[in-house]
Amino acid sequence: KKPSLIKTHSEPHSEISQFKGLLQLVNPLSKTKKLIGDAGISFTNAFVASPLCCPSRASILTGKYPHNHHVINNTLEGNCSSTAWQKSEEDHTFPALLRSYAGYQTFFAGKYLNQYGHAEAGGVEHVPPGWSYWVGLEKNSKYYNYTLSVNGKAQKHGAEYSKDYLTDVLANMSLDFLQYKSSYQPFFMMVSTPAPHSPWTAAPQYQDRYNSTKAPRDPNFNVHGKDKHWLIRQAKTPMTNSSVQFLDDAFRKRWRTLLSVDDLVEKLVKRLEVRGELDNTYIFFTSDNGYHTGQFSLPMDKRQLYEFDIRVPLMVRGPNIKPNQTSKMLVANVDLGPTILDIAGYNVNKTQMDGMSFLPVMVKSWRTDILVEYEGEGSNVSDPACPLLGPGVSECFPDCVCEDSYNNTYACVRTVASSANLQYCEFDDNEVFVEVYNMTADPFQLSNIAKTIDQEILEKMNHRLMMLQSCSGQSCRTPGVYDSRSVQYQQD
C-alpha cells in the first residue's frame, strides 16, 4: 500500500530566529513540534530558493528554482498565478504528477499563489490541474471577509469567528476530506494557512497571549549593516522607538495567529490516529519564507539574502523515520516535490525538477550548496516618504527606511559542508556588489568578508553561482565547490 502524505505550511516565520529556530518554535507551535518534530526529524538547515511568497510557493509546487519557473514576484506581471504560469507550469507540478501517474487523490486548502482568482487569470473558476478536491483562497492572506474557490465555485465568508475564521475553516475542511475520501487510494493533502502573515488577526481566545513577548534581540538586532548592500546601509540606526514598538507588536500578533495553526496540526494528526492511518502517512511542516523584525535596523519584511529571511522550519514524520532526529543536511524548498514524488514511487529523473529527494536521509553523499535568487521591485516615481532616495525603491516605512528596490536583485550560493559553512552573494546592480559570510564564525552575518577572503575561493564561488543561475533539472544537482563528490575540489 502506498504511503499517504500531508504537507502543511504556514506563512513566514519571524520566530525562526537564526540557530535558535527550533527552540523559539516551541512557543506558539509546541504541539506541532511534539507531534511532527519530536515524532520524526527536524532539519536545521532548511532554506527557500527565494524569500518571497509567490516565487517560493512556485518553487515548492514545481521543484524548480525561480529562473526556471519564471515567477519573480507577487504580481500578475511577475508571473504570479498568471495565464502564462498556468500554461507552462501547472500541468507539471508535483501534485499533478501524483494524481496523474501515481494514482493519488489530492486535496488543497488555503493560500495558493498571491494572485490566484484574479479575473485576468481565470478567476476563482480556475482549478489548477492535479487537485481532486480544491479549496483555494482568492488572492492574498486574510482571516475574515474572504472568498474561497471550492472546486471552482465562489464561497464567500464574513467576519463571524465560529463560521469564518480562516485557519479553523481550513482545519474543518481538511478533517472532512479525511472523513470522506476513498480508503482504496493513497491521498495527498496540502494545507496552506496564511497565518502568521499580515493582517495578523488572532482567534478571539488567543488575543491576550504573549503580551510581554518581544521580537528576538539577536546580535544583529538594531545594528547598522555598514558593509552591506546600499539598501541595507540606508536603514536608520538606531531605529525610532515607534518602529521598535511596531515590530514588537507585530511579532506578538504573529505568534498569536500561530496558536490556531498549532490547533489545526493537532486536529489532523489526531484524526489520522483515530482512523488508523497515522503510521502510514508522511507529514511535512514548513514555511514559504523567513521574516525579519529589526535585524540590521530593517523594521519588518522579508526579501533579503540573510538567514532570517531565507531559513525556514522543516519537520517530517512518517514510516521508517525514527523519532527525535535532527539533521544538519542542507535542504531547500525545491526538494519538497522530488521527495514527495520519491515517497510515492515516481522517478524524479522523469521530471524537469531542479531539487532532489531527501527521502534517503542516510545517504552517503548529499549536495552541499543551493541557489537563492531574488528580483527586486521598485516604483517608477519617488516615494513621498523618501523623496531623497528618488525613484526605484518600495516598501518604505514612515521614517524613510525602504525594504526593497529595483537593484535589490541578487543571487547567492548557500553552502553547508563539513569543511565550510558559507554564503556567497552577488547583486545585479551598477557596483556588482558582493557579500560573503562565514556562517561558522559569524552566524549573525555581522561581517561581510568579500574583500578579505582568499581570491581563489571567491573565483570558485563566482563560477559555481554562474553555473547554478543557468542550471536546469539534473544540472542543478552537480557537485558544489565543497562537495566531496567534486573531483575539482579533491584535487585542490
Coordinates of C-alpha atoms in Angstrom, one line a residue:
K1 CA 0.0 0.0 0.0
K2 CA 1.4 3.4 -1.0
P3 CA 2.0 5.7 1.9
S4 CA -0.1 8.8 2.2
L5 CA 1.2 12.4 2.5
I6 CA 0.2 15.5 4.3
K7 CA 2.1 18.8 3.8
T8 CA 1.2 21.8 5.9
H9 CA 3.0 25.1 5.6
S10 CA 2.2 28.4 7.1
E11 CA 3.4 31.8 6.0
P12 CA 6.7 33.5 7.0
H13 CA 8.1 32.7 10.5
S14 CA 9.7 35.7 12.2
E15 CA 10.2 33.4 15.2
I16 CA 12.6 31.2 13.3
S17 CA 15.5 33.3 14.6
Q18 CA 18.8 32.0 13.4
F19 CA 20.0 28.8 15.0
K20 CA 17.7 29.2 17.9
G21 CA 14.9 28.4 15.4
L22 CA 13.8 25.1 16.8
L23 CA 13.9 26.3 20.4
Q24 CA 12.0 29.5 19.5
L25 CA 9.5 27.4 17.6
V26 CA 8.4 25.8 20.9
N27 CA 6.4 28.7 22.0
P28 CA 3.4 29.1 19.6
L29 CA 3.9 25.7 17.9
S30 CA 4.6 23.4 20.9
K31 CA 2.1 20.8 19.8
T32 CA 3.4 20.8 16.2
K33 CA 6.9 20.3 17.4
K34 CA 5.8 17.4 19.6
L35 CA 3.6 15.7 17.1
I36 CA 5.8 16.2 14.0
G37 CA 9.4 17.3 15.0
D38 CA 9.8 15.1 18.1
A39 CA 8.0 12.2 16.4
G40 CA 10.3 12.4 13.4
I41 CA 13.2 14.5 12.0
S42 CA 13.8 18.3 12.2
F43 CA 16.1 19.9 9.6
T44 CA 18.1 22.7 11.0
N45 CA 19.5 23.8 7.5
A46 CA 16.3 24.2 5.5
F47 CA 16.1 27.2 3.1
V48 CA 13.9 28.7 0.4
A49 CA 15.0 29.4 -3.2
S50 CA 13.6 32.9 -2.9
P51 CA 12.4 34.8 0.2
L52 CA 9.0 36.0 -1.1
C53 CA 5.6 34.2 -1.1
C54 CA 4.7 33.6 -4.7
P55 CA 8.2 32.7 -6.1
S56 CA 8.8 30.4 -3.1
R57 CA 5.4 28.7 -3.4
A58 CA 6.0 28.2 -7.1
S59 CA 9.3 26.6 -6.2
I60 CA 7.5 24.2 -3.8
L61 CA 4.9 23.2 -6.4
T62 CA 7.3 22.8 -9.3
G63 CA 10.6 21.7 -7.6
K64 CA 12.3 24.5 -9.7
Y65 CA 14.4 27.5 -9.0
P66 CA 12.8 30.8 -9.9
H67 CA 15.0 31.3 -13.0
N68 CA 13.2 28.1 -14.4
H69 CA 9.6 28.7 -13.3
H70 CA 9.8 32.5 -14.0
V71 CA 7.7 33.6 -11.1
I72 CA 9.6 36.7 -9.9
N73 CA 7.3 38.5 -7.5
N74 CA 3.8 38.6 -6.1
T75 CA 2.2 40.4 -9.1
L76 CA 0.3 39.1 -12.1
E77 CA 3.0 40.8 -14.3
G78 CA 5.6 39.0 -12.2
N79 CA 4.0 35.7 -13.4
C80 CA 2.3 35.0 -10.1
S81 CA -0.7 32.7 -11.0
S82 CA -0.8 34.3 -14.5
T83 CA -2.2 32.5 -17.6
A84 CA 1.5 32.0 -18.7
W85 CA 2.2 30.2 -15.4
Q86 CA -0.9 28.1 -15.8
K87 CA 0.1 27.1 -19.3
S88 CA 3.8 26.4 -18.7
E89 CA 4.0 25.0 -15.2
E90 CA 0.7 23.9 -13.6
D91 CA 0.5 20.6 -15.5
H92 CA 4.0 19.7 -14.2
T93 CA 3.6 20.4 -10.5
F94 CA 4.2 17.5 -8.2
P95 CA 0.5 17.2 -7.1
A96 CA -0.4 16.9 -10.8
L97 CA 2.1 14.1 -11.2
L98 CA 0.9 12.5 -8.0
R99 CA -2.7 12.4 -9.3
S100 CA -2.0 11.5 -13.0
Y101 CA 0.8 9.0 -12.6
A102 CA 0.8 7.7 -9.0
G103 CA -3.0 7.4 -8.6
Y104 CA -3.3 9.7 -5.5
Q105 CA -6.4 11.5 -4.5
T106 CA -5.3 15.1 -3.8
F107 CA -6.7 17.9 -1.6
F108 CA -5.7 21.5 -1.4
A109 CA -6.9 24.0 1.2
G110 CA -5.6 27.6 1.8
K111 CA -3.4 30.2 0.1
Y112 CA -2.2 29.0 -3.2
L113 CA -0.4 31.9 -5.1
N114 CA -1.0 35.5 -4.3
Q115 CA -2.9 36.4 -7.5
Y116 CA -5.0 33.2 -7.6
G117 CA -8.5 34.1 -8.5
H118 CA -7.6 37.2 -10.5
A119 CA -10.2 38.0 -13.2
E120 CA -7.4 38.2 -15.8
A121 CA -6.2 34.6 -14.9
G122 CA -9.5 32.7 -15.0
G123 CA -11.0 33.9 -11.7
V124 CA -11.9 31.5 -8.9
E125 CA -13.5 29.2 -11.6
H126 CA -9.9 28.1 -12.5
V127 CA -9.0 24.9 -10.6
P128 CA -5.3 24.1 -11.1
P129 CA -4.7 20.6 -12.6
G130 CA -3.7 18.0 -10.1
W131 CA -6.3 18.5 -7.4
S132 CA -9.2 16.1 -6.8
Y133 CA -10.6 18.5 -4.2
W134 CA -9.8 22.2 -4.3
V135 CA -10.3 24.9 -1.7
G136 CA -8.3 27.9 -2.9
L137 CA -8.2 31.3 -1.2
E138 CA -8.8 34.2 -3.6
K139 CA -5.7 36.4 -3.8
N140 CA -3.6 37.1 -0.7
S141 CA -3.7 36.4 3.1
K142 CA -6.9 37.2 5.1
Y143 CA -8.5 35.8 8.2
Y144 CA -12.1 37.1 7.7
N145 CA -14.1 38.6 4.8
Y146 CA -12.6 36.4 2.1
T147 CA -13.7 34.3 -0.8
L148 CA -12.8 30.6 -1.3
S149 CA -12.9 28.7 -4.6
V150 CA -14.5 25.4 -3.6
N151 CA -13.9 23.2 -6.7
G152 CA -14.3 26.3 -8.9
K153 CA -17.3 27.8 -7.2
A154 CA -17.1 31.0 -5.1
Q155 CA -17.8 30.6 -1.4
K156 CA -17.9 34.0 0.4
H157 CA -17.1 34.3 4.1
G158 CA -17.8 37.1 6.6
A159 CA -16.5 38.0 10.0
E160 CA -18.1 35.6 12.5
Y161 CA -15.4 33.7 14.3
S162 CA -17.3 30.4 14.6
K163 CA -18.1 30.2 10.9
D164 CA -15.4 32.2 9.2
Y165 CA -12.0 32.3 10.9
L166 CA -9.9 31.0 8.0
T167 CA -7.4 28.8 9.9
D168 CA -10.3 26.9 11.5
V169 CA -12.3 26.7 8.3
L170 CA -9.2 25.1 6.6
A171 CA -8.9 22.7 9.6
N172 CA -12.5 21.7 9.3
M173 CA -12.4 21.2 5.6
S174 CA -9.3 19.1 5.9
L175 CA -11.0 16.9 8.6
D176 CA -14.0 16.5 6.2
F177 CA -11.7 15.3 3.4
L178 CA -10.0 12.7 5.7
Q179 CA -13.5 11.5 6.7
Y180 CA -15.0 11.2 3.3
K181 CA -12.0 10.3 1.0
S182 CA -11.7 6.9 -0.6
S183 CA -9.9 4.3 1.5
Y184 CA -8.8 2.5 -1.6
Q185 CA -6.5 5.1 -2.9
P186 CA -3.5 6.8 -1.3
F187 CA -4.0 10.5 -0.6
F188 CA -2.0 13.8 -0.6
M189 CA -3.2 16.9 1.3
M190 CA -1.6 20.3 1.1
V191 CA -2.9 22.6 3.9
S192 CA -1.6 26.1 3.4
T193 CA -2.5 28.6 6.2
P194 CA -1.8 32.3 5.6
A195 CA -1.0 32.6 9.3
P196 CA 1.2 34.3 10.5
H197 CA 1.0 36.6 7.5
S198 CA -0.4 40.1 8.0
P199 CA -3.1 41.3 8.9
W200 CA -2.2 39.1 11.9
T201 CA -5.7 38.6 13.2
A202 CA -5.7 36.1 16.1
A203 CA -8.6 33.9 17.1
P204 CA -10.5 35.6 20.0
Q205 CA -9.4 33.1 22.6
Y206 CA -5.7 33.9 21.8
Q207 CA -5.8 37.7 21.6
D208 CA -4.3 38.3 25.0
R209 CA -1.4 35.8 24.7
Y210 CA 2.2 36.8 24.7
N211 CA 1.6 40.3 25.9
S212 CA 5.1 40.7 27.2
T213 CA 6.9 38.9 24.3
K214 CA 9.3 40.9 22.1
A215 CA 11.0 40.2 18.9
P216 CA 14.3 38.3 19.4
R217 CA 17.2 40.7 20.3
D218 CA 19.9 38.8 18.4
P219 CA 23.4 40.3 17.9
N220 CA 22.2 41.8 14.6
F221 CA 19.1 43.4 16.1
N222 CA 19.1 47.2 15.5
V223 CA 22.7 47.1 14.3
H224 CA 23.9 49.1 11.3
G225 CA 24.8 46.9 8.3
K226 CA 27.7 49.1 7.4
D227 CA 29.5 46.7 5.0
K228 CA 26.3 45.6 3.2
H229 CA 24.4 46.5 0.0
W230 CA 23.2 50.1 -0.1
L231 CA 19.6 49.2 0.6
I232 CA 20.7 47.7 4.0
R233 CA 23.1 50.6 4.7
Q234 CA 20.3 53.2 4.3
A235 CA 18.4 51.8 7.3
K236 CA 18.4 54.3 10.3
T237 CA 20.3 53.0 13.3
P238 CA 19.1 53.1 16.0
M239 CA 15.5 52.6 14.9
T240 CA 12.9 55.0 16.1
N241 CA 11.0 54.0 19.3
S242 CA 7.8 53.8 17.2
S243 CA 9.5 51.4 14.7
V244 CA 10.6 49.1 17.6
Q245 CA 7.2 49.2 19.2
F246 CA 5.6 48.4 15.9
L247 CA 7.8 45.4 15.2
D248 CA 7.4 44.0 18.7
D249 CA 3.6 44.4 18.5
A250 CA 3.6 42.7 15.1
F251 CA 5.8 39.8 16.5
R252 CA 3.3 39.2 19.3
K253 CA 0.3 39.3 16.8
R254 CA 2.1 36.8 14.5
W255 CA 2.7 34.4 17.4
R256 CA -1.0 34.6 18.4
T257 CA -2.1 33.6 14.9
L258 CA 0.2 30.6 15.1
L259 CA -1.7 29.1 18.1
S260 CA -4.6 28.3 15.7
V261 CA -2.2 26.7 13.3
D262 CA -0.9 24.6 16.2
D263 CA -4.5 23.5 16.9
L264 CA -5.0 22.6 13.2
V265 CA -1.9 20.3 13.2
E266 CA -3.1 18.6 16.4
K267 CA -6.6 18.0 15.0
L268 CA -5.3 16.5 11.7
V269 CA -2.7 14.2 13.5
K270 CA -5.4 13.0 16.0
R271 CA -7.9 12.3 13.2
L272 CA -5.3 10.2 11.3
E273 CA -4.5 8.4 14.6
V274 CA -8.2 7.6 15.2
R275 CA -8.6 6.4 11.6
G276 CA -5.6 4.1 12.0
E277 CA -3.8 5.9 9.2
L278 CA -1.1 7.8 11.1
D279 CA 1.6 5.2 10.9
N280 CA 1.3 5.0 7.1
T281 CA 1.3 8.8 6.5
Y282 CA 4.2 11.2 6.0
I283 CA 3.6 14.6 7.4
F284 CA 5.7 17.6 6.4
F285 CA 5.6 21.0 8.2
T286 CA 7.4 24.0 6.7
S287 CA 7.0 27.7 5.5
D288 CA 7.4 29.7 2.3
N289 CA 10.0 32.2 3.7
G290 CA 11.5 33.7 6.8
Y291 CA 10.9 37.2 8.1
H292 CA 12.9 39.9 9.8
T293 CA 11.9 42.1 12.7
G294 CA 14.6 44.7 13.4
Q295 CA 17.7 42.8 12.2
F296 CA 20.2 45.4 10.7
S297 CA 17.6 48.0 11.7
L298 CA 15.2 46.9 9.0
P299 CA 11.8 47.1 10.8
M300 CA 9.9 44.4 9.1
D301 CA 9.7 42.4 5.9
K302 CA 11.4 39.6 4.0
R303 CA 13.1 39.8 0.5
Q304 CA 16.7 39.9 1.8
L305 CA 19.5 37.4 1.4
Y306 CA 20.2 36.9 5.1
E307 CA 19.5 33.8 7.2
F308 CA 16.5 35.4 8.9
D309 CA 14.7 35.7 5.5
I310 CA 15.8 32.5 3.7
R311 CA 15.9 30.0 6.5
V312 CA 12.6 28.1 7.3
P313 CA 11.5 25.3 9.7
L314 CA 11.2 21.8 8.2
M315 CA 9.9 18.9 10.2
V316 CA 8.9 15.5 8.8
R317 CA 7.4 12.4 10.4
G318 CA 6.4 9.1 8.7
P319 CA 7.0 5.5 8.1
N320 CA 10.6 4.4 8.8
I321 CA 11.6 7.8 10.2
K322 CA 12.9 7.4 13.7
P323 CA 11.7 9.9 16.3
N324 CA 13.8 12.7 17.9
Q325 CA 16.2 13.1 15.0
T326 CA 17.9 16.3 14.0
S327 CA 19.6 16.7 10.6
K328 CA 22.1 19.4 9.5
M329 CA 21.7 18.3 5.9
L330 CA 21.2 21.2 3.5
V331 CA 17.6 21.1 2.1
A332 CA 15.6 23.6 0.1
N333 CA 12.0 24.0 -0.8
V334 CA 12.8 22.8 -4.4
D335 CA 13.4 19.4 -2.7
L336 CA 9.9 19.0 -1.3
G337 CA 8.3 18.0 -4.6
P338 CA 11.0 15.5 -5.5
T339 CA 10.9 14.0 -2.0
I340 CA 7.1 13.5 -2.1
L341 CA 7.2 12.0 -5.6
D342 CA 10.0 9.7 -4.4
I343 CA 7.8 8.5 -1.5
A344 CA 5.0 7.9 -4.0
G345 CA 7.4 5.8 -6.1
Y346 CA 7.6 8.2 -9.0
N347 CA 11.0 8.6 -10.7
V348 CA 12.1 12.2 -10.2
N349 CA 14.5 11.9 -13.2
K350 CA 11.5 11.8 -15.4
T351 CA 10.7 15.4 -14.4
Q352 CA 12.4 18.8 -15.1
M353 CA 12.7 19.5 -11.3
D354 CA 15.9 21.1 -10.0
G355 CA 15.6 19.7 -6.5
M356 CA 16.4 16.3 -5.2
S357 CA 14.7 13.8 -3.0
F358 CA 15.9 13.8 0.7
L359 CA 13.9 10.6 1.4
P360 CA 17.1 8.5 1.7
V361 CA 18.0 10.6 4.8
M362 CA 21.0 8.3 5.5
V363 CA 22.6 8.9 2.1
K364 CA 26.3 8.7 1.9
S365 CA 26.7 11.8 -0.2
W366 CA 24.4 14.8 -0.4
R367 CA 24.7 18.1 -2.2
T368 CA 26.5 20.9 -0.3
D369 CA 25.0 24.0 -1.9
I370 CA 21.8 25.6 -3.1
L371 CA 20.8 28.7 -5.1
V372 CA 18.9 31.6 -3.6
E373 CA 17.7 34.3 -6.0
Y374 CA 15.5 37.4 -5.8
E375 CA 14.5 40.1 -8.2
G376 CA 14.0 43.5 -6.5
E377 CA 10.9 45.7 -7.0
G378 CA 10.7 49.5 -7.0
S379 CA 8.4 52.3 -8.0
N380 CA 8.9 54.5 -11.1
V381 CA 8.2 57.6 -9.1
S382 CA 9.8 58.9 -5.9
D383 CA 8.2 57.7 -2.6
P384 CA 6.7 60.7 -0.9
A385 CA 8.0 59.4 2.4
C386 CA 11.6 59.2 1.0
P387 CA 12.0 61.9 -1.8
L388 CA 15.8 62.0 -1.3
L389 CA 16.2 58.3 -2.4
G390 CA 14.5 59.1 -5.7
P391 CA 12.5 56.6 -7.8
G392 CA 13.3 52.8 -7.7
V393 CA 12.5 52.0 -4.1
S394 CA 9.5 50.4 -2.5
E395 CA 8.1 49.0 0.8
C396 CA 9.2 52.3 2.6
F397 CA 8.4 53.0 6.3
P398 CA 7.4 56.4 7.6
D399 CA 10.9 57.2 8.8
C400 CA 12.2 56.5 5.3
V401 CA 13.6 53.0 5.6
C402 CA 12.9 51.2 2.4
E403 CA 12.8 47.4 2.4
D404 CA 13.1 46.9 -1.4
S405 CA 14.4 48.4 -4.6
Y406 CA 14.9 47.6 -8.3
N407 CA 18.5 46.8 -7.7
N408 CA 17.9 44.7 -4.7
T409 CA 18.3 41.9 -7.2
Y410 CA 20.7 39.2 -6.1
A411 CA 21.7 35.6 -6.4
C412 CA 23.5 33.6 -3.7
V413 CA 25.2 30.2 -3.2
R414 CA 24.4 28.9 0.3
T415 CA 27.0 26.2 1.1
V416 CA 26.8 23.8 4.1
A417 CA 29.6 21.2 4.0
S418 CA 31.8 19.5 6.6
S419 CA 34.7 21.9 5.7
A420 CA 32.7 25.1 5.0
N421 CA 29.5 26.9 6.0
L422 CA 29.4 29.9 3.6
Q423 CA 27.1 32.3 1.9
Y424 CA 28.3 34.0 -1.4
C425 CA 26.0 36.6 -3.0
E426 CA 26.2 38.9 -6.0
F427 CA 23.9 41.9 -6.7
D428 CA 22.8 42.7 -10.2
D429 CA 23.5 46.4 -9.8
N430 CA 26.0 49.0 -11.1
E431 CA 28.5 48.1 -8.4
V432 CA 28.1 44.3 -8.8
F433 CA 28.2 44.4 -5.0
V434 CA 29.3 41.1 -3.4
E435 CA 28.6 39.9 0.1
V436 CA 30.3 36.8 1.6
Y437 CA 29.7 35.4 5.1
N438 CA 31.5 32.7 7.1
M439 CA 28.4 31.3 8.9
T440 CA 30.5 29.2 11.3
A441 CA 32.5 32.2 12.7
D442 CA 29.7 34.8 12.1
P443 CA 26.2 33.2 12.3
F444 CA 24.5 36.6 12.6
Q445 CA 26.2 37.9 9.4
L446 CA 27.7 40.9 11.0
S447 CA 30.9 41.0 8.9
N448 CA 31.0 40.8 5.1
I449 CA 34.3 39.2 4.2
A450 CA 34.2 39.7 0.4
K451 CA 37.2 41.9 0.5
T452 CA 39.4 39.7 2.7
I453 CA 38.5 36.1 1.7
D454 CA 41.0 34.2 -0.4
Q455 CA 40.7 35.3 -4.1
E456 CA 40.7 31.6 -5.3
I457 CA 37.6 30.8 -3.2
L458 CA 35.9 33.9 -4.5
E459 CA 36.5 32.8 -8.1
K460 CA 35.3 29.3 -7.4
M461 CA 32.1 30.6 -5.7
N462 CA 31.5 33.0 -8.6
H463 CA 31.9 30.2 -11.1
R464 CA 29.5 28.0 -9.1
L465 CA 27.0 30.8 -8.9
M466 CA 27.0 31.4 -12.6
M467 CA 26.5 27.6 -13.2
L468 CA 23.6 27.4 -10.8
Q469 CA 22.0 30.5 -12.2
S470 CA 21.8 28.8 -15.6
C471 CA 21.1 25.3 -14.4
S472 CA 18.0 23.3 -15.1
G473 CA 16.9 19.9 -13.9
Q474 CA 19.7 17.4 -13.4
S475 CA 22.5 20.1 -14.0
C476 CA 21.3 21.8 -10.8
R477 CA 22.3 18.7 -8.8
T478 CA 26.0 18.6 -9.8
P479 CA 28.6 18.7 -7.0
G480 CA 29.4 22.1 -5.5
V481 CA 32.8 23.7 -4.6
Y482 CA 33.0 22.0 -1.2
D483 CA 31.3 18.7 -2.2
S484 CA 33.3 15.5 -1.6
R485 CA 31.9 14.3 -4.9
S486 CA 33.6 17.1 -6.7
V487 CA 36.8 15.9 -8.4
Q488 CA 37.9 19.5 -8.8
Y489 CA 37.8 20.1 -5.1
Q490 CA 39.5 16.9 -4.2
Q491 CA 42.4 17.8 -6.4
D492 CA 42.9 21.2 -4.7

